[in-house]
Short mmCIF file of C-alpha atoms in Angstrom, two decimals:
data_model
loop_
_atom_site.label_atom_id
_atom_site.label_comp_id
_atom_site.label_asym_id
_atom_site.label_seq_id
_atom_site.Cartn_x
_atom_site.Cartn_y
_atom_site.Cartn_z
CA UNK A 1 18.80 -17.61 14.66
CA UNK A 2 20.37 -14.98 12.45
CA UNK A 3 16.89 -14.15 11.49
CA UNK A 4 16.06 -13.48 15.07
CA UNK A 5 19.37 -11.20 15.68
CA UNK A 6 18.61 -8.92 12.86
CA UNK A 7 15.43 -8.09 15.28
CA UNK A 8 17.53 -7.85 18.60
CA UNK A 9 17.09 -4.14 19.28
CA UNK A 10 13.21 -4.57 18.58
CA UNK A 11 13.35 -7.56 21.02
CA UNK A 12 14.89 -5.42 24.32
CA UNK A 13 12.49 -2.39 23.23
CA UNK A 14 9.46 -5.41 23.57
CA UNK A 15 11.32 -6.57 26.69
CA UNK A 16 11.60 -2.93 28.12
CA UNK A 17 7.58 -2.94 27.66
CA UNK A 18 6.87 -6.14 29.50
CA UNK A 19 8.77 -4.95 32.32
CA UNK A 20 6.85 -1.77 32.54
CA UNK A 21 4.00 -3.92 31.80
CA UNK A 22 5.14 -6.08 35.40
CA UNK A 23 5.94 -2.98 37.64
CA UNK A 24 3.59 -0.62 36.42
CA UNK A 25 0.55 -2.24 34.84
CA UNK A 26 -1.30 1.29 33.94
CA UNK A 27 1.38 2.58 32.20
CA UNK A 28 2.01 -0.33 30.60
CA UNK A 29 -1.21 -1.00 29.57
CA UNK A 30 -0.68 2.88 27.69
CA UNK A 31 2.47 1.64 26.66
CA UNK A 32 1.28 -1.01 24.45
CA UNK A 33 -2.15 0.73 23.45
CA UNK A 34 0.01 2.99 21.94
CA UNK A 35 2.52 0.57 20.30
CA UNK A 36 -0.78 -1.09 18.73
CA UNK A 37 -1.66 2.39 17.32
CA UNK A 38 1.85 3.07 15.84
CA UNK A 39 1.65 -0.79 14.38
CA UNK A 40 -1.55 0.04 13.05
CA UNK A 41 -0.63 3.07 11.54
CA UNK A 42 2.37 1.59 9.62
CA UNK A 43 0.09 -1.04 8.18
CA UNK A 44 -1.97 1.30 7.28
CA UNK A 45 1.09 3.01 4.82
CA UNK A 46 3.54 0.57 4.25
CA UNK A 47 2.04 -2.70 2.44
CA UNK A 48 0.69 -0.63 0.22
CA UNK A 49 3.72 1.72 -0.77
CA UNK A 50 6.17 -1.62 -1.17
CA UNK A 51 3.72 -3.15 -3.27
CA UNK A 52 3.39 0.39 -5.41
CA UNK A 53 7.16 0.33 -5.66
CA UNK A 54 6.83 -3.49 -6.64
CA UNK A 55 5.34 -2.68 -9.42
CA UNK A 56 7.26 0.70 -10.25
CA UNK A 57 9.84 -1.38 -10.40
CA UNK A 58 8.98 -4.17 -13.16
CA UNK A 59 6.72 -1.61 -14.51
CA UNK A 60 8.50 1.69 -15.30
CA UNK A 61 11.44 1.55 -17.17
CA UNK A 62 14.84 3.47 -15.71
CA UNK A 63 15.00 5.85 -18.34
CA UNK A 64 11.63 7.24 -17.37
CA UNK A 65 12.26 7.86 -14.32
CA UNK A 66 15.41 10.01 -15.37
CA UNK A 67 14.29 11.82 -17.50
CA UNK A 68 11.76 13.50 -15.05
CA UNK A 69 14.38 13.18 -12.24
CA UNK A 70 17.22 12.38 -13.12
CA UNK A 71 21.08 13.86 -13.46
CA UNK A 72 20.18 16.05 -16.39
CA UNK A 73 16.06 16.81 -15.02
CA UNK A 74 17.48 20.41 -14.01
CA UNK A 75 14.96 22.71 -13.04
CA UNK A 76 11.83 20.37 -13.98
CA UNK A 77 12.89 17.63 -12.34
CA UNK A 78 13.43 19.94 -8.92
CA UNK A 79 9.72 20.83 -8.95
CA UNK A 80 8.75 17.73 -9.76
CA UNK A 81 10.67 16.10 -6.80
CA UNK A 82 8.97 19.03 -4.69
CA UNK A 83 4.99 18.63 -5.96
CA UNK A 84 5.84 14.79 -5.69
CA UNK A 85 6.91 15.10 -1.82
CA UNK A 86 3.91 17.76 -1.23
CA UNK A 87 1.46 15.17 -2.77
CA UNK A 88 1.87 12.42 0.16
CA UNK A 89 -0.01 11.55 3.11
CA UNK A 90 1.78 9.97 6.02
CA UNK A 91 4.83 10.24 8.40
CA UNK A 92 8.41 10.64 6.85
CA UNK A 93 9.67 6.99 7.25
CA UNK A 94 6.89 6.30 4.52
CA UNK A 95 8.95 8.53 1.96
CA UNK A 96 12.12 6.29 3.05
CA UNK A 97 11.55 2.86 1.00
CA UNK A 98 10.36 5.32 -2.25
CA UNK A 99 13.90 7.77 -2.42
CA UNK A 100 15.53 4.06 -2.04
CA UNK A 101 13.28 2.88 -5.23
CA UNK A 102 13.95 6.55 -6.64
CA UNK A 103 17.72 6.11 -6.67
CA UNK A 104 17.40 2.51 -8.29
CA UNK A 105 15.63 3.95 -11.10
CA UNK A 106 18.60 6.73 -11.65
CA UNK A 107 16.95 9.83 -10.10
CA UNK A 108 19.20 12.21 -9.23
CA UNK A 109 20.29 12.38 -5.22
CA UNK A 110 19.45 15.86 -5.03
CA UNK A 111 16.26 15.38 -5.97
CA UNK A 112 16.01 12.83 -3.81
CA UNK A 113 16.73 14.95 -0.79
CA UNK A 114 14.30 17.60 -2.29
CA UNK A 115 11.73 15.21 -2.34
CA UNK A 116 12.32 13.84 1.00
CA UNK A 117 12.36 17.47 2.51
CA UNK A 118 9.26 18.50 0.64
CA UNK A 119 7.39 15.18 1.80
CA UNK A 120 8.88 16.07 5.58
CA UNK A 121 7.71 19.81 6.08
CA UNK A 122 5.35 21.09 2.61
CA UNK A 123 2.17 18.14 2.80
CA UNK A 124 -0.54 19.95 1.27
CA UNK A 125 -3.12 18.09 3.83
CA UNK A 126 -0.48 19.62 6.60
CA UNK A 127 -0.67 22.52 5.21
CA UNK A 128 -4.23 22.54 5.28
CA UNK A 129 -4.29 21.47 8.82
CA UNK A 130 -1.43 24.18 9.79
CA UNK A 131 -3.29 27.05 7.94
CA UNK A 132 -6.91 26.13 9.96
CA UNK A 133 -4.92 25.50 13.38
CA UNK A 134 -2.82 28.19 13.45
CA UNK A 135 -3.63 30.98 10.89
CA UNK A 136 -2.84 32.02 7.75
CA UNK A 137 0.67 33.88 8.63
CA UNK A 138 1.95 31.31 10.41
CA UNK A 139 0.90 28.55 8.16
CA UNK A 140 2.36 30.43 4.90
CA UNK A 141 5.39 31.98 6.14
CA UNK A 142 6.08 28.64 7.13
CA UNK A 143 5.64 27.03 4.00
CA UNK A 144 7.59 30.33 2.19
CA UNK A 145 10.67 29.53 3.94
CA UNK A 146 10.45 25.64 3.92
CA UNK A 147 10.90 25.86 -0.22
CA UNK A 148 13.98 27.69 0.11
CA UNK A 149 15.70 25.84 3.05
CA UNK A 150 14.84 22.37 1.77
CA UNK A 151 15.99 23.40 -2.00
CA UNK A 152 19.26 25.13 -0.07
CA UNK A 153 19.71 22.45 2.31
CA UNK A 154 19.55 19.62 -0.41
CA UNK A 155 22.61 21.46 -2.47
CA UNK A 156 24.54 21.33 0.80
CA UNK A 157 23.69 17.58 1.88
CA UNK A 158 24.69 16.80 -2.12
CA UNK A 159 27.63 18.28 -2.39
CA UNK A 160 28.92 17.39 1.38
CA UNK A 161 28.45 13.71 0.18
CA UNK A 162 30.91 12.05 -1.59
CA UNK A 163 29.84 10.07 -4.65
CA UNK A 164 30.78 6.57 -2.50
CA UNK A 165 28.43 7.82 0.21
CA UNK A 166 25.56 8.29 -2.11
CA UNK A 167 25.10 4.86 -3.46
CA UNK A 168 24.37 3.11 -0.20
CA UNK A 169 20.97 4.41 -0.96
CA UNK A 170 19.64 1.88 -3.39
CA UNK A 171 22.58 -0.39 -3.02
CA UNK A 172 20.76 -3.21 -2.02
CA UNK A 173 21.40 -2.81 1.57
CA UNK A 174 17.99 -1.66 2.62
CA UNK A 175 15.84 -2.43 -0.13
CA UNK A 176 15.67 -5.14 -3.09
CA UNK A 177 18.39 -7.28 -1.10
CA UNK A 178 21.14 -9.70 -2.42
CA UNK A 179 19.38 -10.63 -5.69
CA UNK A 180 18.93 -6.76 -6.64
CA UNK A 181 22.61 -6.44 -6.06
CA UNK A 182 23.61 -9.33 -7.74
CA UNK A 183 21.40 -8.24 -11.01
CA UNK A 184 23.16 -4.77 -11.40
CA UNK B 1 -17.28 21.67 33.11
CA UNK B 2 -15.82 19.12 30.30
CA UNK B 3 -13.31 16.91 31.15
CA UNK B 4 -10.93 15.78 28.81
CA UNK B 5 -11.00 11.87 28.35
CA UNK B 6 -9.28 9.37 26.76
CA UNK B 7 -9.40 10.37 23.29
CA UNK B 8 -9.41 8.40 19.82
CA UNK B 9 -6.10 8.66 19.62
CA UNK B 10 -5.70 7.41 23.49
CA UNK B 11 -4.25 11.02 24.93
CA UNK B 12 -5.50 13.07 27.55
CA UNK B 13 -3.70 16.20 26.19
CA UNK B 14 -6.49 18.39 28.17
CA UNK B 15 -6.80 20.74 24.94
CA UNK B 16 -10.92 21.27 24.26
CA UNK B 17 -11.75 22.92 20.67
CA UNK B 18 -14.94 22.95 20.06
CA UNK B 19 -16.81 22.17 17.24
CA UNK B 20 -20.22 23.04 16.28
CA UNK B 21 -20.33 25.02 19.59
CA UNK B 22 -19.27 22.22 21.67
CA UNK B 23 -16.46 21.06 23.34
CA UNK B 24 -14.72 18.09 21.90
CA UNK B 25 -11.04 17.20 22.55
CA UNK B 26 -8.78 17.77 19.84
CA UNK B 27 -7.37 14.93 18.63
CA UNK B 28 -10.88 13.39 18.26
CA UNK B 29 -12.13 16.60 16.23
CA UNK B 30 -9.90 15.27 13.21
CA UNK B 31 -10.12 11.57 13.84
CA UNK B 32 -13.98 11.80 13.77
CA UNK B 33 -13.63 13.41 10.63
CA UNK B 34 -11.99 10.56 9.72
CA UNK B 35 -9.15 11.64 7.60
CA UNK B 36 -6.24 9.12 8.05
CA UNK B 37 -8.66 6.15 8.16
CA UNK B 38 -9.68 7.90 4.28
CA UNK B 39 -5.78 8.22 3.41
CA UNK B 40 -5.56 4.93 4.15
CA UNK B 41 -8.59 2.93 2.44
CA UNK B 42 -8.24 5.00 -0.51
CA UNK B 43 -3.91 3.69 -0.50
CA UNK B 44 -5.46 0.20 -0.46
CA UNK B 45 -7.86 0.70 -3.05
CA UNK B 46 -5.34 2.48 -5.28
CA UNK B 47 -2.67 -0.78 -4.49
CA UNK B 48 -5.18 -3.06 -4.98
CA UNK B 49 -6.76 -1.91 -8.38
CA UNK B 50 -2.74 -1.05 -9.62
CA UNK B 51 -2.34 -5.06 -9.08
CA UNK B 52 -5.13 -6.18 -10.80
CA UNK B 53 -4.49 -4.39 -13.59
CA UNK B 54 -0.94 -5.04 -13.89
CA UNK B 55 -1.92 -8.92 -13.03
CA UNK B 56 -4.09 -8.51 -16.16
CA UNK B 57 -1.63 -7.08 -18.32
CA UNK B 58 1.29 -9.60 -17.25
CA UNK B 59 1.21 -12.55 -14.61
CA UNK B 60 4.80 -13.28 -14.69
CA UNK B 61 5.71 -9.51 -13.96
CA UNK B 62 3.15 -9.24 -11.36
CA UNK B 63 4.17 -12.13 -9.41
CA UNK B 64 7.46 -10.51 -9.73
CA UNK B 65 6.46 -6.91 -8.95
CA UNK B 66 4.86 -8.93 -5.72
CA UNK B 67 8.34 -11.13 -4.45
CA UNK B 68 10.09 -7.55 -4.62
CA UNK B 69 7.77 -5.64 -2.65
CA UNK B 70 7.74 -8.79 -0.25
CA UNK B 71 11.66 -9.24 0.11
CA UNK B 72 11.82 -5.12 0.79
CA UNK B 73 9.42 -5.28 3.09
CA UNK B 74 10.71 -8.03 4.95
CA UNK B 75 14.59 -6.82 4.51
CA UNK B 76 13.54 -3.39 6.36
CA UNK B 77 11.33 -4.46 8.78
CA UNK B 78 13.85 -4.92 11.58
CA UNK B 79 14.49 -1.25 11.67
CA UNK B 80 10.69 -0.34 11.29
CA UNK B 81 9.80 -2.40 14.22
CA UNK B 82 12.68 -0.29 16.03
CA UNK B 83 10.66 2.96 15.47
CA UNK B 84 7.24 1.47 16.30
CA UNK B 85 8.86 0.52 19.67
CA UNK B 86 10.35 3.90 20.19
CA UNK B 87 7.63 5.78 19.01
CA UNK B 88 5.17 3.73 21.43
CA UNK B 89 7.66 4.17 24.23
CA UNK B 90 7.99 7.92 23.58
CA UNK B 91 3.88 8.29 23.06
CA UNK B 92 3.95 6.80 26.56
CA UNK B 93 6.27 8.52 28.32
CA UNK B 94 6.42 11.93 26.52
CA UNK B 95 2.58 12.40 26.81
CA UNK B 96 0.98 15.71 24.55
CA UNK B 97 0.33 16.95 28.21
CA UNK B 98 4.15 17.41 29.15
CA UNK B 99 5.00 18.41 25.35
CA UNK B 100 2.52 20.93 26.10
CA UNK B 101 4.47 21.61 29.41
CA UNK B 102 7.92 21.79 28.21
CA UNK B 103 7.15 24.10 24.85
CA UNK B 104 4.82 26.49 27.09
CA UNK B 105 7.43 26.58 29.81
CA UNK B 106 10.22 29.09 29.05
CA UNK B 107 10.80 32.20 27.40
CA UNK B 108 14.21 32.99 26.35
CA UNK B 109 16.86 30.66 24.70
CA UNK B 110 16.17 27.79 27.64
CA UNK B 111 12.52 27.99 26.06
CA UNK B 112 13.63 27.59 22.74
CA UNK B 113 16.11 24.87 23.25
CA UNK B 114 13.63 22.42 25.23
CA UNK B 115 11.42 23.03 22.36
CA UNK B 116 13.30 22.12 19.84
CA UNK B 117 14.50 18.93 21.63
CA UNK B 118 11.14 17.92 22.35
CA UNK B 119 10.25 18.43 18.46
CA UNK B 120 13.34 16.41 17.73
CA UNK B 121 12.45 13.32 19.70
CA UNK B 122 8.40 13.50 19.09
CA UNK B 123 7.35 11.89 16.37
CA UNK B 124 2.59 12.88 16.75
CA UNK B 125 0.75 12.88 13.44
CA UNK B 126 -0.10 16.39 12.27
CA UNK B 127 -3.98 15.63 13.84
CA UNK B 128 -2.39 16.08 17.41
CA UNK B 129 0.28 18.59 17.05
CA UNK B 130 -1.53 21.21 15.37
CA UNK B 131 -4.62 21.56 17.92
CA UNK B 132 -1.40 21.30 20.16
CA UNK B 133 0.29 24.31 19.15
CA UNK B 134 -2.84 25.72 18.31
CA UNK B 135 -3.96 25.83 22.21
CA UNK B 136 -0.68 27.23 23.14
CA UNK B 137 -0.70 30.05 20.96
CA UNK B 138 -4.02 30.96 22.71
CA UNK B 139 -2.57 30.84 25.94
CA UNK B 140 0.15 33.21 24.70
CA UNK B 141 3.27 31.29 24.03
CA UNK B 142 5.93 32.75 21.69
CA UNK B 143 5.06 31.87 18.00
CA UNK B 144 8.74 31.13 17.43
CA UNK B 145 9.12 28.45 20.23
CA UNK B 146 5.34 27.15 18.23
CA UNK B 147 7.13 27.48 15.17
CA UNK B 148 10.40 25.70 16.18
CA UNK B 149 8.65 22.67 17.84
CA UNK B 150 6.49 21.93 14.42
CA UNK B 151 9.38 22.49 12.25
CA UNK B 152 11.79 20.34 14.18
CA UNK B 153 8.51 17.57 14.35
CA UNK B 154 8.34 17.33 10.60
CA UNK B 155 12.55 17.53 9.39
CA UNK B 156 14.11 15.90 12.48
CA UNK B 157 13.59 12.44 13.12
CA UNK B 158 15.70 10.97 16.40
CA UNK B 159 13.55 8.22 16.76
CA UNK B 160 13.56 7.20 13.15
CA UNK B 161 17.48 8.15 13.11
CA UNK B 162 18.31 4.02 12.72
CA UNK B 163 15.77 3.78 9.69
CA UNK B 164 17.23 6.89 7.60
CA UNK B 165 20.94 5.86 8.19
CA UNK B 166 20.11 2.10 7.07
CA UNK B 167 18.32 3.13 3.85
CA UNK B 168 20.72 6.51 2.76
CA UNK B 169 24.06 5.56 5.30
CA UNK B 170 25.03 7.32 8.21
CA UNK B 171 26.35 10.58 6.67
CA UNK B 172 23.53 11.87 5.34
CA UNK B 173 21.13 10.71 8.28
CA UNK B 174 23.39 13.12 10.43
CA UNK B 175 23.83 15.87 7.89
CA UNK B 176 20.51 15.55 7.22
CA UNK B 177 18.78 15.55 10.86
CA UNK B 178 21.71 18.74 11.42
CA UNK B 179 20.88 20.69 9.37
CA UNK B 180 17.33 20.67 9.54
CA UNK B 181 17.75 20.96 12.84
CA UNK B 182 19.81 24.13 12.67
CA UNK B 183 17.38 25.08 9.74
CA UNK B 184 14.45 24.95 12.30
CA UNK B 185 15.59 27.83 14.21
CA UNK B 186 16.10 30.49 11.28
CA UNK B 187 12.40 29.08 10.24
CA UNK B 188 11.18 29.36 13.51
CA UNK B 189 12.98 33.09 14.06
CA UNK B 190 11.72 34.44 10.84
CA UNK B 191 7.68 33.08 11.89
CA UNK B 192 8.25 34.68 14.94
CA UNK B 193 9.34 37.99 13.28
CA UNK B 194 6.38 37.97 10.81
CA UNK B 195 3.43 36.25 12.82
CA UNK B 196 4.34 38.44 16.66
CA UNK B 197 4.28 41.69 15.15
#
């Protein structure tokens, strides 16, 4: 039953589409065609990635991880965070369960939010896309003042956070669970 | 005259590109190339072959490595099944056709507002939005109400707003989704400046 409540809000969305489903059968038939797709599309990213950050996790020991990114990474670990976010494929909820991992492993929560912002707005395959769609200019100038704002906008997010605020990601809440927290 | 049907990604956005000289709708001009489906086999392969290796190297860690990835997965799951249903609700209802309607539509700071709002809430892979924007620009709308709807796309996230503030809390979900929202229009001002001259 508990189990169950945790899913309520997914449960009246579900019921929403049935009733669209009842009263309007053609949209609802688009509805869930396009629910499918979305389902599809997150099983196409996310088994993978939690098993990947399975393994990061008994694999790759915490200091690793800080040295590239973590509190003292300075500069290096900044353009690491940013090449790192760039490198993905895949919408921005995928880059969600890694800056959880990333903050277990002691990276630093400004490189965190680097990496998130890079991942949300600098995808080289984006880019790609973006530079073939809508030209060169666009596409670049773009890109130009994405680095800047998301390496600006990351200082402001860290230093508007208090240090309380910043451990709820990787606390256990949304990732590893009760054991993880337990452990620590 | 060619008619825009159902698509590969199941949108009748109406936008034709055309590739090798003929007219082929736009979202299926980068699914037929097949792109995501490649992301995604080559993500398996890459999981699978990590797993077998480390299974190799140590059982007892794998089987480890596996339970955590398992109990994540199924601890965050609630709020992913949140955004699928939004997302296919807002696929539904906010169709690339009235996207298309709402970002052409104004001039002027009404213009730029309802595109930003409907970058805010949409949440289209890359593979739709860019032909998107691409066909708008041709018709001649403003490259800074282009710019602000893909910038907003990518850094705000409404729908998955209950995903971000269960993983990093809700302060940072709302500074972060602010500020990139405010961020959006000095991109979106300074594309404009360089890209409409």
């Amino acid at each position: 039953m508990r189990g169950l409540l945790r899913y309520r809000l997914f449960l009246a969305i579900v019921a929403f589409d049935l009733l669209v489903l009842a009263f309007r059968p053609a949209t609802g038939i688009t509805l869930f065609g396009h629910s499918w797709r979305v389902l599809a599309q997150m099983l196409g990213l996310l088994p993978p990635v939690f098993l990947f950050l399975g393994l990061l996790d008994v694999w790759v020991p915490r200091e690793t991880v800080m040295r590239f990114v973590g509190e003292r990474s300075g500069v290096l670990g900044m353009a690491l965070s940013i090449v790192l976010g760039a490198a993905a494929a895949g919408p921005l909820y995928g880059a969600f369960p890694i800056a959880e991992a990333m903050a277990r492993k002691g990276a630093r929560y400004l490189n965190i939010l680097i990496f998130l912002g890079a991942w949300s707005t600098l995808k080289v395959p984006m880019f790609l896309f973006e530079f073939s769609a809508l030209g060169p200019r666009f596409a670049v100038t773009r890109w130009a003042v994405n680095v800047v704002g998301i390496i600006g906008m990351a200082y402001l997010i860290d230093r508007l956070m208090s240090p309380a605020e910043k451990a709820i990601l990787g606390s256990g809440t949304a990732g590893g669970g009760r054991a993880e927290r337990t452990r620590s | 005259m060619w008619a825009c049907g159902p698509c590969a990604a199941g949108v009748r956005c109406g936008i034709v590109l055309y590739m090798d000289g003929k007219p082929i709708c736009a979202a299926d001009r980068y699914i037929l190339r097949g792109d995501t489906r490649l992301t995604t086999a080559i993500l398996y392969l890459l999981a699978a072959a990590a797993t077998a290796a480390s299974y190799f190297a140590d059982r007892a860690r794998t089987v480890q490595a596996l339970r955590k990835a398992k109990a994540s997965l199924l601890n965050i799951l609630p709020e992913f099944s949140v955004v699928l249903g939004l997302v296919g609700i807002m696929l539904t209802f906010l169709s690339p056709a009235l996207i298309q309607r709402y970002i052409g539509a104004g001039s002027g700071v009404p213009g730029l507002l309802a595109a930003s709002v409907v970058g805010s809430i949409t949440l289209i892979p890359g593979f739709v939005a860019f032909p998107l924007a691409a066909s708008l620009l041709a018709r001649g709308a403003g490259p800074t109400h282009i710019a602000l709807f893909v910038s907003t796309l990518m850094m705000v996230g409404v729908l998955t707003f209950p995903l971000e503030r269960r993983y990093f809390g809700r302060r940072e979900a709302i500074l972060r989704n602010g500020l990139a929202y405010v961020f959006s229009f000095v991109v979106a001002l300074i594309v404009g400046a360089v890209v409409g001259r």
